[in-house]
């Protein structure tokens, strides 16, 4: 028997009587648990019939009446607690700007003949049934305990009529992928959405089965890639699309990842990386290990291979027992930006190499013991306390990078390369009018040359000694996306920005147009301390790496990093403001135009006594090669300055040191720089101090190292130039600015966001 919402008195039949009694019992339970007034008994009966019709019963062979009648299983995801508190959104046409966007209601069941919820307006005591799309399940209504809902005493004593009912629509709490309208008409995605992450908009929650949290993606309304070439567009989309396991349990059992782990073990065995010993020798220390997984991509964005790497837990090593020296050189990221800027202007070739199992080439001098890897299947029987004795270095060991760099640099010396005096991870080889520059960052290598044939020959020779992976043209290096065209090179950290927002749960935050509120003064005066500073420190640590290509947030990050010891609530609010700004500009980066001239220009500025706690000034400078910004810094000065001129002079000294370093690296690269470097400053007193040994009363207390500026001016290395305050580009690195001023300086610096619509 299929129940209906209206109930008539049946004949005196025992079966029918039991069914009616069951219906009344369910309706009575709904009435009692919801605390709904008795006048709504009709809705309790209708809801009880609705639920019983969808409940499997032994009398129908564990099927529901709904399934027998309609020949399909009913859905249960739309069911809600009867009498719970709900909210219905009001129509925008019938409300003013100051009226509420939603009204509180009570859920009264499921109207027959439509997919909708019946709700009672608590303010007008009127019922409505907002319809949903015919092919979609009813939308989720936020529920609370029934006791939180209130009823007025003047409720009608019968089932409320639907006459004169205002039209309500249930608030859209989740995004539905269905594109069928209420009338049944099929709609299509607009053409302007073709360049967007539409799969994120259609599937707003990442599957938790993939090891991700249920965090809504709202960046689909921000990111656009229409300015990118098809090949590079495929690359940047692929970087943030694939899922990488975090633990062995997530990867084990998947054939592709199992094969990757087997390949890693085969490489260990061929390289004779370890020996299995039955027990740990007395007085020795054992460390653990774990698997790390990475998807390697081709230049066109397709999957090249799945890489599984066994990493030792080097943080368990003990100094003096299983390691001694750990220092290893890596190239400065300033050197990377400088070389990229020069390659853009000169038209040099930029290639990238990846060394397979690079750390396995390093020889260990200490005795290091490690536990057996997860999933290890020994060929014979081994005792439970068997361990590995490492012969070669392994990823994760404290001394691994040092041993690898020593071996790789020896091979480069054999090839005729020399160390750079300014950056020891930069190797230089000149032969006639041709050259090859090689930058090493652990196992990632950048090759720069004006001779493509010799470049390819070097790859072959290095591959004979180390197993290399030729990644082709430079496109992705240490989180930096490098896009090249005939007009120039664009460098950004889009994947890091998106990952940062996702990890910190700010993908859905409100965007802001500046990273910090203008004229904001942060100090330790706020008495409201953070109970747990861990999250604050984590945010600042992640933001630090973004400043590699983001001078627009350098001041904010530097200022907030001064409060890591005892952060306050105001500091946390300012850090969230930076995240909101990154949400608005996730793909912003620096642009190196190909038409620039090789002329060093530096802008230096200071904010006198900017720190309210120590009264120290803030130094800010930015340095350009032609129109390409390559270096910038925002830093609090070490001492208190007695005047603004002194603060500016100290800022000029810091800038001069950076300029001198860049001039040295240009000489080593055989790049001719005509004339002195230009140093722009908006303080004439500081310029006079730099040019003349006068103003003794004002300068006799200044440290000797600050007078480096005067020495370099007299030697003709730099030339000070006065610039108007409104044209001072370093202003953005010393204080928070208003949006118009902030955006003006960003444009002058050459910062662009090619991922957003123009």
XYZ file of C-alpha atoms in Angstrom:
758
model
C 0.000 0.000 0.000
C 1.330 3.421 -0.962
C 0.671 6.010 1.740
C -0.819 9.421 1.002
C -0.647 12.590 3.017
C -4.386 12.698 3.705
C -5.782 10.019 6.045
C -9.330 8.645 6.042
C -10.866 6.241 8.550
C -10.433 2.738 7.041
C -12.631 -0.271 7.551
C -12.099 -2.406 10.628
C -9.310 -4.477 9.126
C -6.452 -5.570 11.356
C -3.711 -5.070 8.707
C -4.921 -1.607 7.768
C -5.364 -0.756 11.413
C -1.768 -1.693 12.199
C -0.509 0.406 9.301
C -2.492 3.403 10.457
C -1.221 2.901 13.974
C 2.354 2.808 12.685
C 1.742 6.012 10.731
C 0.335 7.746 13.812
C 3.260 6.568 15.943
C 5.772 8.058 13.513
C 3.787 11.307 13.242
C 3.535 11.519 17.042
C 7.308 11.032 17.340
C 7.920 13.826 14.843
C 5.560 16.111 16.736
C 7.170 15.438 20.122
C 10.823 15.684 19.077
C 10.315 18.886 17.060
C 8.199 20.721 19.685
C 5.959 21.911 16.843
C 2.499 23.122 17.976
C -0.367 20.680 17.582
C -1.942 22.795 14.851
C 0.692 21.392 12.474
C -0.413 17.766 12.971
C -1.240 17.560 9.273
C 2.359 18.250 8.300
C 3.524 15.600 10.791
C 1.201 13.033 9.162
C 2.349 13.978 5.648
C 6.028 13.810 6.607
C 5.517 10.477 8.390
C 3.889 9.024 5.251
C 6.733 10.440 3.143
C 9.339 8.742 5.343
C 7.514 5.388 5.645
C 7.105 5.187 1.865
C 10.911 5.412 1.550
C 11.790 2.989 4.359
C 12.590 -0.663 3.452
C 10.298 -3.178 5.117
C 10.478 -6.990 5.532
C 6.888 -7.263 4.260
C 8.125 -6.154 0.801
C 11.316 -8.267 0.827
C 13.390 -5.415 2.292
C 12.225 -2.939 -0.345
C 10.439 0.347 0.193
C 6.946 1.160 -1.124
C 8.524 3.912 -3.221
C 10.825 1.387 -4.915
C 7.893 -0.975 -5.662
C 5.763 1.774 -7.222
C 8.465 3.698 -9.133
C 10.851 0.802 -9.871
C 13.854 2.748 -8.567
C 15.543 3.313 -5.216
C 14.670 6.544 -3.414
C 17.259 9.149 -2.479
C 18.047 9.993 1.127
C 20.553 12.852 0.903
C 17.831 15.503 0.932
C 16.173 14.345 4.182
C 16.182 16.871 7.019
C 15.100 16.871 10.676
C 11.424 17.819 10.925
C 10.970 21.149 12.687
C 14.588 22.265 12.377
C 15.584 25.887 11.892
C 16.081 26.877 8.238
C 16.888 30.029 6.316
C 15.273 31.120 3.058
C 16.817 33.859 0.967
C 14.631 36.792 -0.037
C 14.298 38.083 -3.570
C 16.569 40.992 -4.424
C 13.734 42.799 -6.227
C 11.643 43.098 -3.066
C 14.288 44.240 -0.572
C 16.376 47.309 0.088
C 20.121 47.446 0.757
C 19.559 47.393 4.522
C 17.009 44.570 4.682
C 18.131 41.047 5.635
C 19.131 38.707 2.819
C 17.533 35.679 4.490
C 14.657 35.024 6.887
C 14.435 32.401 9.608
C 11.915 29.609 8.963
C 10.881 26.198 10.244
C 11.123 23.057 8.122
C 7.676 21.415 7.843
C 8.227 18.569 5.387
C 8.138 17.765 1.691
C 5.241 19.067 -0.448
C 3.720 16.365 -2.707
C 4.279 16.568 -6.453
C 7.403 18.727 -6.404
C 11.011 18.618 -5.284
C 10.947 21.281 -2.630
C 10.843 21.936 1.094
C 7.829 23.295 2.906
C 8.893 26.023 5.303
C 7.119 28.252 7.819
C 8.065 31.912 8.102
C 8.555 32.669 11.795
C 7.812 36.368 11.285
C 4.575 36.146 9.271
C 3.422 32.594 10.222
C 2.962 31.831 6.532
C 4.103 28.732 4.688
C 5.847 28.481 1.344
C 7.328 25.758 -0.814
C 10.323 27.082 -2.747
C 10.792 24.844 -5.761
C 14.141 23.533 -6.894
C 15.355 22.423 -10.295
C 13.365 19.369 -11.394
C 16.441 17.180 -12.013
C 18.273 18.039 -8.811
C 17.945 16.849 -5.259
C 16.494 19.345 -2.769
C 19.159 21.689 -1.501
C 20.679 21.381 1.938
C 19.108 23.554 4.641
C 21.223 24.500 7.667
C 19.755 22.755 10.689
C 19.803 23.476 14.413
C 18.119 21.892 17.373
C 14.323 22.354 17.268
C 14.392 24.096 20.643
C 16.157 27.071 19.041
C 13.100 27.839 16.910
C 10.316 29.949 18.404
C 6.611 30.055 17.567
C 4.076 32.795 18.197
C 0.915 32.072 20.160
C -1.490 33.266 17.456
C -0.849 30.375 15.070
C -3.915 29.248 13.143
C -5.515 26.052 14.349
C -5.592 24.276 10.987
C -3.225 23.535 8.163
C -2.160 26.886 6.735
C -3.399 27.769 3.271
C -0.937 28.676 0.538
C -2.853 31.792 -0.480
C -1.017 35.106 -0.362
C 2.278 33.332 0.246
C 5.424 35.291 -0.628
C 7.842 33.592 -2.990
C 10.969 32.377 -1.263
C 14.026 30.555 -2.630
C 16.151 28.345 -0.442
C 19.637 29.816 0.015
C 22.086 28.215 -2.310
C 24.447 26.615 0.174
C 26.318 24.447 -2.327
C 27.064 24.742 -6.002
C 25.305 22.193 -8.201
C 26.874 20.941 -11.400
C 23.438 20.614 -13.047
C 22.755 23.178 -15.774
C 19.078 22.367 -16.311
C 16.754 25.288 -15.675
C 13.434 25.149 -13.858
C 11.535 24.849 -17.124
C 13.718 21.956 -18.240
C 15.725 23.978 -20.755
C 19.376 22.920 -21.056
C 21.900 25.722 -20.858
C 25.497 25.719 -22.050
C 28.654 27.132 -20.504
C 29.378 30.674 -21.772
C 32.286 30.966 -24.165
C 34.096 33.445 -21.911
C 34.481 30.671 -19.315
C 36.557 28.525 -21.640
C 39.762 29.991 -20.206
C 38.775 29.342 -16.579
C 39.146 26.464 -14.118
C 35.587 25.354 -14.864
C 36.152 21.909 -13.434
C 36.750 23.591 -10.091
C 33.552 25.585 -10.378
C 31.541 22.478 -11.299
C 33.152 20.426 -8.533
C 33.676 22.943 -5.740
C 34.996 20.437 -3.218
C 38.122 18.363 -3.596
C 37.478 14.715 -2.921
C 38.487 13.722 0.568
C 39.387 10.290 -0.741
C 42.354 11.906 -2.444
C 43.811 12.999 0.815
C 42.628 16.604 0.547
C 40.408 18.570 2.857
C 36.932 19.680 1.810
C 37.984 23.213 0.995
C 35.856 25.173 -1.500
C 37.645 26.522 -4.546
C 36.596 30.058 -5.442
C 39.629 30.955 -7.550
C 37.784 29.834 -10.666
C 36.397 33.372 -10.786
C 39.886 34.900 -10.669
C 42.308 32.916 -12.793
C 42.371 33.170 -16.551
C 45.057 31.951 -18.932
C 44.065 33.550 -22.220
C 47.374 35.436 -22.490
C 49.449 32.258 -22.390
C 50.515 30.149 -25.331
C 48.732 26.761 -25.624
C 51.870 24.822 -24.654
C 52.624 26.904 -21.565
C 48.946 26.983 -20.612
C 48.957 23.180 -20.548
C 52.035 23.228 -18.327
C 50.709 25.628 -15.684
C 47.335 23.883 -15.537
C 48.977 20.491 -15.141
C 51.166 21.676 -12.250
C 48.147 22.300 -10.013
C 45.864 19.547 -11.339
C 47.520 16.240 -10.462
C 47.303 14.564 -7.073
C 50.490 13.410 -5.371
C 50.312 10.919 -2.462
C 51.662 12.059 0.868
C 52.003 8.685 2.571
C 53.025 5.157 1.646
C 49.521 3.852 2.394
C 48.056 6.172 -0.255
C 50.479 5.072 -2.976
C 50.830 1.387 -2.159
C 48.609 -0.784 -4.340
C 48.516 1.654 -7.265
C 50.520 -0.039 -10.057
C 52.121 3.166 -11.338
C 53.407 4.225 -7.925
C 54.470 0.687 -7.020
C 56.500 0.595 -10.231
C 58.099 3.946 -9.353
C 59.127 2.630 -5.940
C 60.569 -0.512 -7.511
C 62.614 1.627 -9.909
C 64.009 3.611 -6.989
C 65.081 0.438 -5.186
C 66.657 -0.915 -8.387
C 68.716 2.291 -8.639
C 69.889 1.798 -5.052
C 70.928 -1.771 -5.696
C 72.759 -0.950 -8.946
C 74.595 1.887 -7.216
C 75.459 -0.339 -4.227
C 73.950 2.213 -1.870
C 73.689 0.015 1.236
C 74.379 -3.291 2.884
C 71.895 -5.190 5.041
C 73.291 -6.014 8.494
C 71.525 -8.329 10.919
C 71.757 -5.975 13.904
C 72.821 -2.477 14.830
C 76.430 -2.356 16.124
C 76.893 -1.256 19.698
C 77.294 2.493 20.125
C 75.757 3.319 16.739
C 72.600 5.282 15.995
C 69.794 4.258 13.611
C 67.586 6.692 11.666
C 64.262 6.139 9.929
C 63.136 6.666 6.336
C 59.990 7.443 4.365
C 58.734 7.670 0.789
C 58.201 10.999 -0.974
C 56.194 11.103 -4.203
C 56.395 13.551 -7.106
C 54.840 13.760 -10.568
C 57.311 14.863 -13.221
C 55.838 16.747 -16.185
C 56.958 17.305 -19.749
C 57.323 20.780 -21.197
C 53.812 20.518 -22.709
C 52.211 19.675 -19.348
C 51.797 15.937 -19.951
C 52.943 13.429 -17.349
C 56.505 12.370 -18.040
C 56.828 9.893 -15.178
C 55.881 9.222 -11.568
C 58.817 9.539 -9.216
C 59.089 7.912 -5.800
C 62.045 8.884 -3.650
C 63.206 7.176 -0.475
C 64.240 9.887 1.985
C 66.179 9.359 5.189
C 64.928 11.056 8.334
C 68.060 13.091 8.820
C 66.584 15.076 11.693
C 67.262 12.003 13.853
C 71.003 12.082 13.138
C 73.410 12.872 15.964
C 76.371 15.152 15.416
C 79.703 13.457 15.828
C 78.196 9.977 15.401
C 76.730 9.845 11.910
C 77.558 13.325 10.547
C 80.070 16.142 10.969
C 80.061 18.919 8.313
C 76.757 19.735 6.614
C 77.246 23.056 4.808
C 76.549 22.913 1.062
C 76.354 25.696 -1.492
C 73.261 26.532 -3.501
C 72.899 29.291 -6.035
C 71.423 32.592 -4.916
C 67.982 33.265 -6.321
C 69.147 36.817 -7.004
C 71.748 35.287 -9.345
C 68.991 33.312 -11.074
C 66.923 36.472 -11.652
C 69.967 38.397 -12.845
C 70.918 35.682 -15.363
C 67.324 35.396 -16.612
C 67.145 39.171 -17.118
C 70.408 39.139 -19.084
C 69.294 36.116 -21.122
C 66.117 38.003 -22.041
C 68.037 41.032 -23.290
C 70.827 39.094 -25.020
C 68.661 36.294 -26.428
C 70.643 33.523 -24.701
C 69.430 29.915 -24.529
C 67.966 28.830 -21.179
C 67.808 25.083 -20.526
C 67.186 22.979 -17.453
C 68.551 19.628 -16.251
C 67.475 17.291 -13.483
C 69.953 14.787 -12.061
C 68.385 11.401 -11.356
C 69.215 10.131 -7.861
C 71.783 12.886 -7.487
C 72.550 12.251 -3.816
C 73.345 8.603 -4.497
C 76.557 9.753 -6.195
C 77.950 11.219 -2.981
C 80.289 9.044 -0.919
C 79.791 8.849 2.846
C 82.732 9.116 5.220
C 80.706 8.383 8.356
C 78.938 5.167 9.417
C 75.202 5.772 8.928
C 72.576 3.109 9.724
C 68.959 3.280 8.549
C 65.837 1.179 9.115
C 64.469 -0.936 6.278
C 62.123 0.856 3.929
C 58.339 0.411 3.949
C 57.227 -2.439 1.711
C 60.695 -4.031 1.684
C 60.644 -7.736 0.801
C 64.011 -9.361 1.528
C 65.079 -12.293 -0.580
C 65.911 -14.328 2.480
C 64.881 -14.507 6.113
C 66.134 -11.547 8.157
C 65.785 -10.893 11.871
C 63.367 -8.212 12.969
C 66.204 -5.916 14.061
C 68.014 -5.899 10.673
C 69.126 -2.447 9.436
C 70.806 -0.885 6.385
C 74.362 0.411 6.507
C 74.630 3.227 3.964
C 77.624 3.353 1.641
C 76.395 6.280 -0.452
C 74.525 9.388 0.621
C 70.754 9.463 0.547
C 68.182 12.246 0.311
C 67.392 13.584 3.751
C 70.822 13.049 5.297
C 72.353 16.189 6.753
C 75.593 15.733 4.804
C 73.987 14.478 1.560
C 73.897 17.785 -0.311
C 77.486 18.577 0.707
C 78.773 15.250 -0.637
C 76.823 15.606 -3.889
C 78.001 19.170 -4.548
C 81.615 18.135 -4.000
C 81.280 15.329 -6.558
C 79.403 17.404 -9.148
C 81.729 20.434 -8.884
C 84.712 18.123 -9.433
C 83.117 16.914 -12.677
C 82.539 20.506 -13.798
C 86.157 21.435 -13.086
C 87.178 18.565 -15.361
C 84.987 20.125 -18.073
C 86.867 23.427 -17.815
C 84.414 25.377 -15.635
C 85.491 27.838 -12.967
C 83.782 28.996 -9.785
C 82.281 32.458 -9.733
C 83.826 34.621 -7.036
C 80.472 36.270 -6.289
C 78.373 33.082 -6.228
C 80.177 29.770 -5.791
C 77.202 27.826 -7.146
C 77.608 29.637 -10.477
C 80.053 27.901 -12.822
C 81.446 29.790 -15.839
C 83.203 28.556 -18.956
C 84.347 30.897 -21.735
C 85.695 29.661 -25.096
C 86.265 32.391 -27.655
C 83.172 34.489 -28.107
C 81.008 31.726 -26.695
C 80.285 30.724 -23.124
C 78.256 28.420 -20.896
C 76.955 29.417 -17.462
C 75.745 26.700 -15.117
C 73.741 27.376 -11.944
C 73.326 24.545 -9.422
C 70.617 24.325 -6.780
C 71.050 20.862 -5.217
C 70.101 18.543 -8.119
C 68.376 21.154 -10.306
C 70.652 22.726 -12.911
C 70.141 25.744 -15.197
C 72.277 25.975 -18.336
C 72.743 29.338 -20.079
C 74.680 29.728 -23.320
C 74.882 31.539 -26.639
C 76.052 28.339 -28.372
C 73.287 25.744 -28.578
C 75.503 23.093 -30.163
C 78.093 23.222 -27.391
C 75.281 23.228 -24.855
C 73.916 19.936 -26.197
C 77.421 18.431 -26.261
C 77.897 19.306 -22.592
C 74.654 17.532 -21.718
C 75.916 14.360 -23.398
C 79.226 14.457 -21.517
C 77.580 15.073 -18.153
C 75.031 12.336 -18.808
C 77.909 9.879 -19.252
C 79.006 10.551 -15.644
C 75.620 11.240 -14.049
C 72.250 10.037 -15.202
C 70.534 13.275 -16.305
C 67.045 14.177 -17.374
C 66.964 16.887 -20.058
C 63.926 19.067 -19.271
C 64.408 21.276 -22.330
C 63.752 24.995 -22.139
C 63.541 26.499 -18.677
C 59.886 26.615 -17.602
C 59.608 25.592 -13.946
C 62.414 25.953 -11.409
C 62.104 25.781 -7.593
C 58.465 26.862 -7.670
C 59.110 29.621 -10.224
C 57.083 29.514 -13.432
C 59.083 30.950 -16.320
C 57.156 31.883 -19.477
C 59.165 33.128 -22.449
C 58.108 34.863 -25.634
C 59.762 37.115 -28.187
C 58.803 40.155 -26.104
C 60.351 38.950 -22.856
C 60.191 36.547 -19.917
C 57.595 36.455 -17.166
C 58.416 34.827 -13.815
C 55.795 34.105 -11.157
C 55.042 31.762 -8.260
C 51.427 30.975 -9.078
C 51.520 27.312 -7.869
C 53.048 28.342 -4.544
C 50.468 31.089 -4.067
C 47.559 28.750 -4.742
C 49.023 26.021 -2.555
C 49.608 28.509 0.247
C 45.990 29.660 0.175
C 44.748 26.065 0.114
C 46.971 24.900 2.966
C 45.944 27.827 5.158
C 42.240 27.535 4.303
C 41.958 30.943 2.610
C 40.906 29.972 -0.902
C 37.486 31.442 -0.217
C 38.592 34.611 1.549
C 37.595 38.077 0.413
C 40.195 39.618 -1.965
C 41.939 42.874 -1.036
C 43.636 45.380 -3.335
C 46.612 46.096 -1.022
C 48.591 43.785 1.284
C 48.405 46.124 4.274
C 46.124 48.911 5.384
C 47.562 52.351 4.597
C 49.292 54.189 7.469
C 49.006 51.114 9.711
C 51.515 51.153 12.606
C 52.155 47.728 14.117
C 53.913 47.304 17.449
C 53.867 45.372 20.700
C 51.390 47.712 22.376
C 48.423 45.430 21.738
C 47.783 43.503 24.955
C 45.796 40.718 23.262
C 48.383 37.985 22.675
C 47.727 34.957 20.513
C 47.107 31.858 22.607
C 48.927 29.695 20.048
C 51.405 31.491 17.745
C 52.003 28.371 15.606
C 49.579 29.342 12.841
C 50.949 32.896 12.670
C 54.514 31.639 12.337
C 53.438 29.158 9.710
C 51.790 31.898 7.627
C 54.844 34.158 7.773
C 57.176 31.286 6.931
C 55.182 30.458 3.810
C 54.940 34.107 2.783
C 58.715 34.534 2.982
C 59.274 32.320 -0.062
C 56.708 34.254 -2.096
C 58.784 37.423 -1.807
C 61.247 35.961 -4.342
C 59.055 37.321 -7.150
C 56.704 39.572 -5.162
C 58.255 42.923 -4.120
C 54.702 44.147 -3.533
C 54.428 42.059 -0.335
C 58.054 42.369 0.827
C 57.394 45.226 3.254
C 54.338 43.530 4.777
C 56.124 40.205 5.246
C 59.210 41.889 6.708
C 57.106 43.908 9.135
C 55.075 40.906 10.283
C 58.184 38.744 10.700
C 59.386 41.127 13.436
C 56.664 39.817 15.775
C 57.245 36.062 15.523
C 58.303 35.787 19.179
C 55.114 37.177 20.733
C 52.508 37.799 18.009
C 49.361 39.749 18.873
C 45.840 39.634 17.500
C 46.471 42.760 15.411
C 49.470 41.067 13.793
C 47.352 38.044 12.897
C 44.725 40.283 11.311
C 47.441 41.969 9.237
C 48.769 38.566 8.120
C 45.287 37.541 6.985
C 45.104 40.811 5.026
C 48.232 39.734 3.099
C 46.569 36.408 2.270
C 43.508 38.268 1.027
C 45.737 40.348 -1.244
C 47.391 37.190 -2.598
C 43.905 35.813 -3.275
C 43.311 38.828 -5.517
C 46.685 38.473 -7.298
C 47.733 34.777 -7.213
C 49.591 34.864 -10.520
C 51.399 38.178 -10.141
C 55.100 38.177 -10.973
C 57.969 40.125 -12.512
C 58.364 40.794 -16.222
C 61.727 41.018 -17.976
C 61.303 42.853 -21.318
C 63.603 41.870 -24.170
C 64.117 45.489 -25.279
C 65.823 46.709 -22.086
C 69.261 48.246 -21.934
C 71.978 46.956 -19.621
C 72.009 49.867 -17.192
C 71.875 49.397 -13.424
C 69.347 51.661 -11.724
C 68.726 51.596 -7.996
C 66.036 53.344 -5.948
C 66.643 53.734 -2.219
C 64.397 55.106 0.497
C 63.823 54.914 4.240
C 60.997 55.548 6.673
C 62.568 57.397 9.593
C 61.825 56.041 13.104
C 59.091 53.845 11.669
C 59.164 51.229 14.461
C 57.073 52.483 17.419
C 58.861 50.097 19.829
C 62.547 50.693 18.963
C 62.308 53.921 16.898
C 64.515 52.369 14.240
C 64.045 53.250 10.595
C 63.073 50.971 7.718
C 65.333 50.595 4.683
C 63.883 49.860 1.270
C 65.572 49.567 -2.105
C 64.976 48.060 -5.531
C 67.492 47.566 -8.336
C 66.806 47.292 -12.070
C 68.799 46.085 -15.058
C 67.263 48.366 -17.638
C 63.506 47.944 -17.103
C 63.833 44.564 -15.341
C 63.637 44.564 -11.554
C 65.974 41.902 -10.153
C 66.664 42.845 -6.525
C 64.693 44.443 -3.703
C 64.733 44.517 0.070
C 62.737 45.825 2.987
C 64.569 45.695 6.306
C 64.650 47.415 9.675
C 67.939 49.192 10.317
C 70.253 47.920 13.065
C 70.697 51.261 14.880
C 68.611 54.328 15.652
C 69.132 57.266 13.286
C 69.169 60.787 14.710
C 67.668 62.349 11.584
C 65.899 61.408 8.385
C 69.057 62.280 6.423
C 71.057 59.779 8.456
C 68.399 57.092 7.903
C 68.472 57.771 4.160
C 72.288 57.631 4.151
C 72.265 54.235 5.855
C 69.752 53.009 3.266
C 72.071 54.270 0.508
C 74.951 52.295 2.032
C 72.950 49.041 1.964
C 71.899 49.698 -1.609
C 75.467 50.466 -2.661
C 76.674 47.100 -1.367
C 74.066 45.336 -3.491
C 74.949 47.380 -6.572
C 78.666 46.648 -6.174
C 77.895 42.926 -5.951
C 75.822 43.067 -9.151
C 78.559 44.957 -10.992
C 81.011 42.209 -9.994
C 78.799 39.443 -11.329
C 78.282 41.330 -14.600
C 82.057 41.498 -15.054
C 82.407 37.766 -14.471
C 79.714 37.100 -17.071
C 81.577 39.335 -19.553
C 78.606 41.708 -19.731
C 79.762 45.262 -20.346
C 78.119 47.938 -18.193
C 78.650 51.455 -19.497
C 79.027 54.302 -17.034
C 78.272 54.313 -13.315
C 75.201 52.764 -11.767
C 72.485 55.314 -11.019
C 71.356 55.611 -7.403
C 68.049 57.476 -7.060
C 67.302 59.102 -3.699
C 64.682 61.665 -2.688
C 66.707 63.157 0.205
C 69.143 65.910 -0.838
C 70.898 65.996 2.524
C 71.886 62.350 2.180
C 73.160 63.065 -1.315
C 75.346 65.916 -0.023
C 76.786 63.651 2.689
C 77.612 61.037 0.044
C 79.298 63.584 -2.243
C 81.215 65.786 0.235
C 83.102 65.094 3.516
C 81.261 67.893 5.307
C 78.500 68.262 7.900
C 80.851 66.974 10.609
C 78.408 67.484 13.463
C 75.801 65.482 11.593
C 78.037 62.656 10.385
C 80.817 62.090 12.922
C 78.763 59.458 14.778
C 77.927 57.491 11.613
C 79.773 54.183 11.258
C 82.713 53.943 8.881
C 81.009 51.293 6.764
C 78.268 53.769 5.840
C 80.869 55.969 4.143
C 81.228 53.235 1.524
C 78.747 55.330 -0.438
C 81.124 58.318 -0.546
C 84.000 56.081 -1.632
C 82.053 54.534 -4.517
C 80.731 57.920 -5.632
C 84.253 59.316 -5.764
C 85.469 56.207 -7.640
C 82.738 56.660 -10.256
C 81.121 53.284 -9.535
C 77.788 54.861 -8.670
C 76.198 58.224 -9.294
C 73.568 59.672 -6.988
C 70.535 61.228 -8.662
C 67.732 63.117 -6.976
C 64.230 61.847 -7.654
C 60.918 63.366 -6.649
C 59.146 61.621 -3.787
C 56.156 60.796 -5.991
C 58.486 58.920 -8.384
C 60.348 57.050 -5.628
C 59.697 53.376 -6.414
C 61.273 52.160 -3.171
C 58.437 53.855 -1.289
C 56.418 50.625 -1.490
C 59.194 48.841 0.460
C 59.196 51.197 3.442
C 55.557 51.771 4.374
C 51.976 50.664 3.560
C 50.402 52.814 0.841
C 46.961 53.724 -0.428
C 45.667 51.672 -3.400
C 46.224 54.305 -6.104
C 49.811 54.966 -5.062
C 50.460 51.256 -4.520
C 49.201 50.259 -7.987
C 51.150 53.086 -9.632
C 54.449 51.839 -8.185
C 53.622 48.240 -9.087
C 53.182 49.217 -12.712
C 56.439 51.168 -12.682
C 58.267 48.157 -11.256
C 57.067 45.965 -14.104
C 54.865 43.680 -11.983
C 52.196 41.961 -14.045
C 49.472 39.403 -13.551
C 49.112 37.575 -16.860
C 46.714 35.031 -15.356
C 43.911 37.525 -14.749
C 41.568 39.008 -17.352
C 42.631 42.367 -18.718
